[in-house]
């Protein structure tokens, strides 16, 4: 195996495991070239992973970005009350059980959620800055949650190439075939 191509088509997902997978991509790339191809969508956690590859390409219609981190807290307390349900949380600490379904979401719950979101996002930003060799200012400008078409994403430094998958595979395979042919002649 002379190189690895990650074929990605994902809107992202949960933060759990994303840092570890992205770190693994970066570690493998130090031993063997890893390239990412974004088929139609490379967003959020999926982009975090792709950002650790040596190069990133995408098809012209691919949507790239959605950089940032979020969580959702549902305040279902009024609904529970209307249904005649009273929710009681018995816990070992002030924050344990906070924002449990049926409980009101408090200002403290929102502050705590924001603290966690910002913490996770710090890892995401650092990885993209390092993987894409962006300055802090450049990376911060991308942290709007917006999606961009591939051409725009390339202009912003999020992609190296806009090309079809077949072209990407051929571009990566050609030097490997040449090297293999040269080795057979030696």
Tab-separated table of C-alpha atoms in Angstrom, residues 53-131:
chain	number	residue	atom	x	y	z
A	53	UNK	CA	-5.116	14.106	5.634
A	54	UNK	CA	-2.203	15.329	3.531
A	55	UNK	CA	-4.556	16.622	0.839
A	56	UNK	CA	-8.299	17.077	0.507
A	57	UNK	CA	-10.181	16.986	-2.791
A	58	UNK	CA	-13.897	17.158	-3.503
A	59	UNK	CA	-16.270	17.039	-6.440
A	60	UNK	CA	-17.560	20.367	-7.739
A	61	UNK	CA	-20.994	19.984	-6.138
A	62	UNK	CA	-19.677	18.916	-2.731
A	63	UNK	CA	-20.775	20.906	0.286
A	64	UNK	CA	-17.935	21.569	2.723
A	65	UNK	CA	-17.812	23.227	6.113
A	66	UNK	CA	-20.294	23.481	8.966
A	67	UNK	CA	-17.281	24.102	11.169
A	68	UNK	CA	-18.219	24.459	14.791
A	69	UNK	CA	-19.751	22.579	17.663
A	70	UNK	CA	-23.221	22.647	19.169
A	71	UNK	CA	-25.535	20.894	21.554
A	72	UNK	CA	-29.265	21.125	22.139
A	73	UNK	CA	-31.014	21.281	25.495
A	74	UNK	CA	-34.762	20.673	25.388
A	75	UNK	CA	-36.842	22.295	28.094
A	76	UNK	CA	-39.778	19.887	28.282
A	77	UNK	CA	-40.871	20.991	31.734
A	78	UNK	CA	-44.062	22.732	30.556
A	79	UNK	CA	-45.020	19.709	28.465
A	80	UNK	CA	-44.469	17.393	31.419
A	81	UNK	CA	-46.524	19.708	33.609
A	82	UNK	CA	-49.363	19.768	31.062
A	83	UNK	CA	-49.324	15.968	31.026
A	84	UNK	CA	-49.515	15.905	34.799
A	85	UNK	CA	-45.953	14.631	35.153
A	86	UNK	CA	-43.763	15.965	37.929
A	87	UNK	CA	-40.080	15.189	37.490
A	88	UNK	CA	-37.795	14.787	40.491
A	89	UNK	CA	-34.040	14.393	40.096
A	90	UNK	CA	-32.223	12.775	43.002
A	91	UNK	CA	-28.492	13.163	42.531
A	92	UNK	CA	-25.149	13.337	44.287
A	93	UNK	CA	-24.206	16.810	43.076
A	94	UNK	CA	-25.656	20.128	41.985
A	95	UNK	CA	-24.936	19.506	38.302
A	96	UNK	CA	-25.657	15.766	38.185
A	97	UNK	CA	-28.998	15.337	36.418
A	98	UNK	CA	-29.101	18.954	35.272
A	99	UNK	CA	-31.339	19.500	32.241
A	100	UNK	CA	-32.864	16.032	32.655
A	101	UNK	CA	-35.960	15.527	30.470
A	102	UNK	CA	-38.936	17.188	32.100
A	103	UNK	CA	-36.840	19.540	34.204
A	104	UNK	CA	-36.613	23.247	33.386
A	105	UNK	CA	-33.426	24.299	31.608
A	106	UNK	CA	-31.813	26.926	33.819
A	107	UNK	CA	-29.332	29.673	33.028
A	108	UNK	CA	-26.719	27.578	34.865
A	109	UNK	CA	-27.516	24.644	32.542
A	110	UNK	CA	-26.939	26.876	29.524
A	111	UNK	CA	-23.649	28.195	30.935
A	112	UNK	CA	-22.467	24.633	31.611
A	113	UNK	CA	-23.467	23.459	28.130
A	114	UNK	CA	-21.649	26.420	26.549
A	115	UNK	CA	-18.526	25.639	28.591
A	116	UNK	CA	-18.508	22.072	27.281
A	117	UNK	CA	-19.267	23.067	23.679
A	118	UNK	CA	-16.425	25.603	23.741
A	119	UNK	CA	-14.071	22.991	25.193
A	120	UNK	CA	-14.839	20.440	22.475
A	121	UNK	CA	-14.651	23.145	19.834
A	122	UNK	CA	-11.159	24.117	20.983
A	123	UNK	CA	-9.905	20.667	19.988
A	124	UNK	CA	-11.721	20.927	16.632
A	125	UNK	CA	-10.258	24.366	15.840
A	126	UNK	CA	-6.728	23.335	16.798
A	127	UNK	CA	-6.906	20.240	14.586
A	128	UNK	CA	-8.152	22.152	11.539
A	129	UNK	CA	-5.585	24.935	12.044
A	130	UNK	CA	-2.774	22.390	12.225
A	131	UNK	CA	-4.031	20.000	9.560
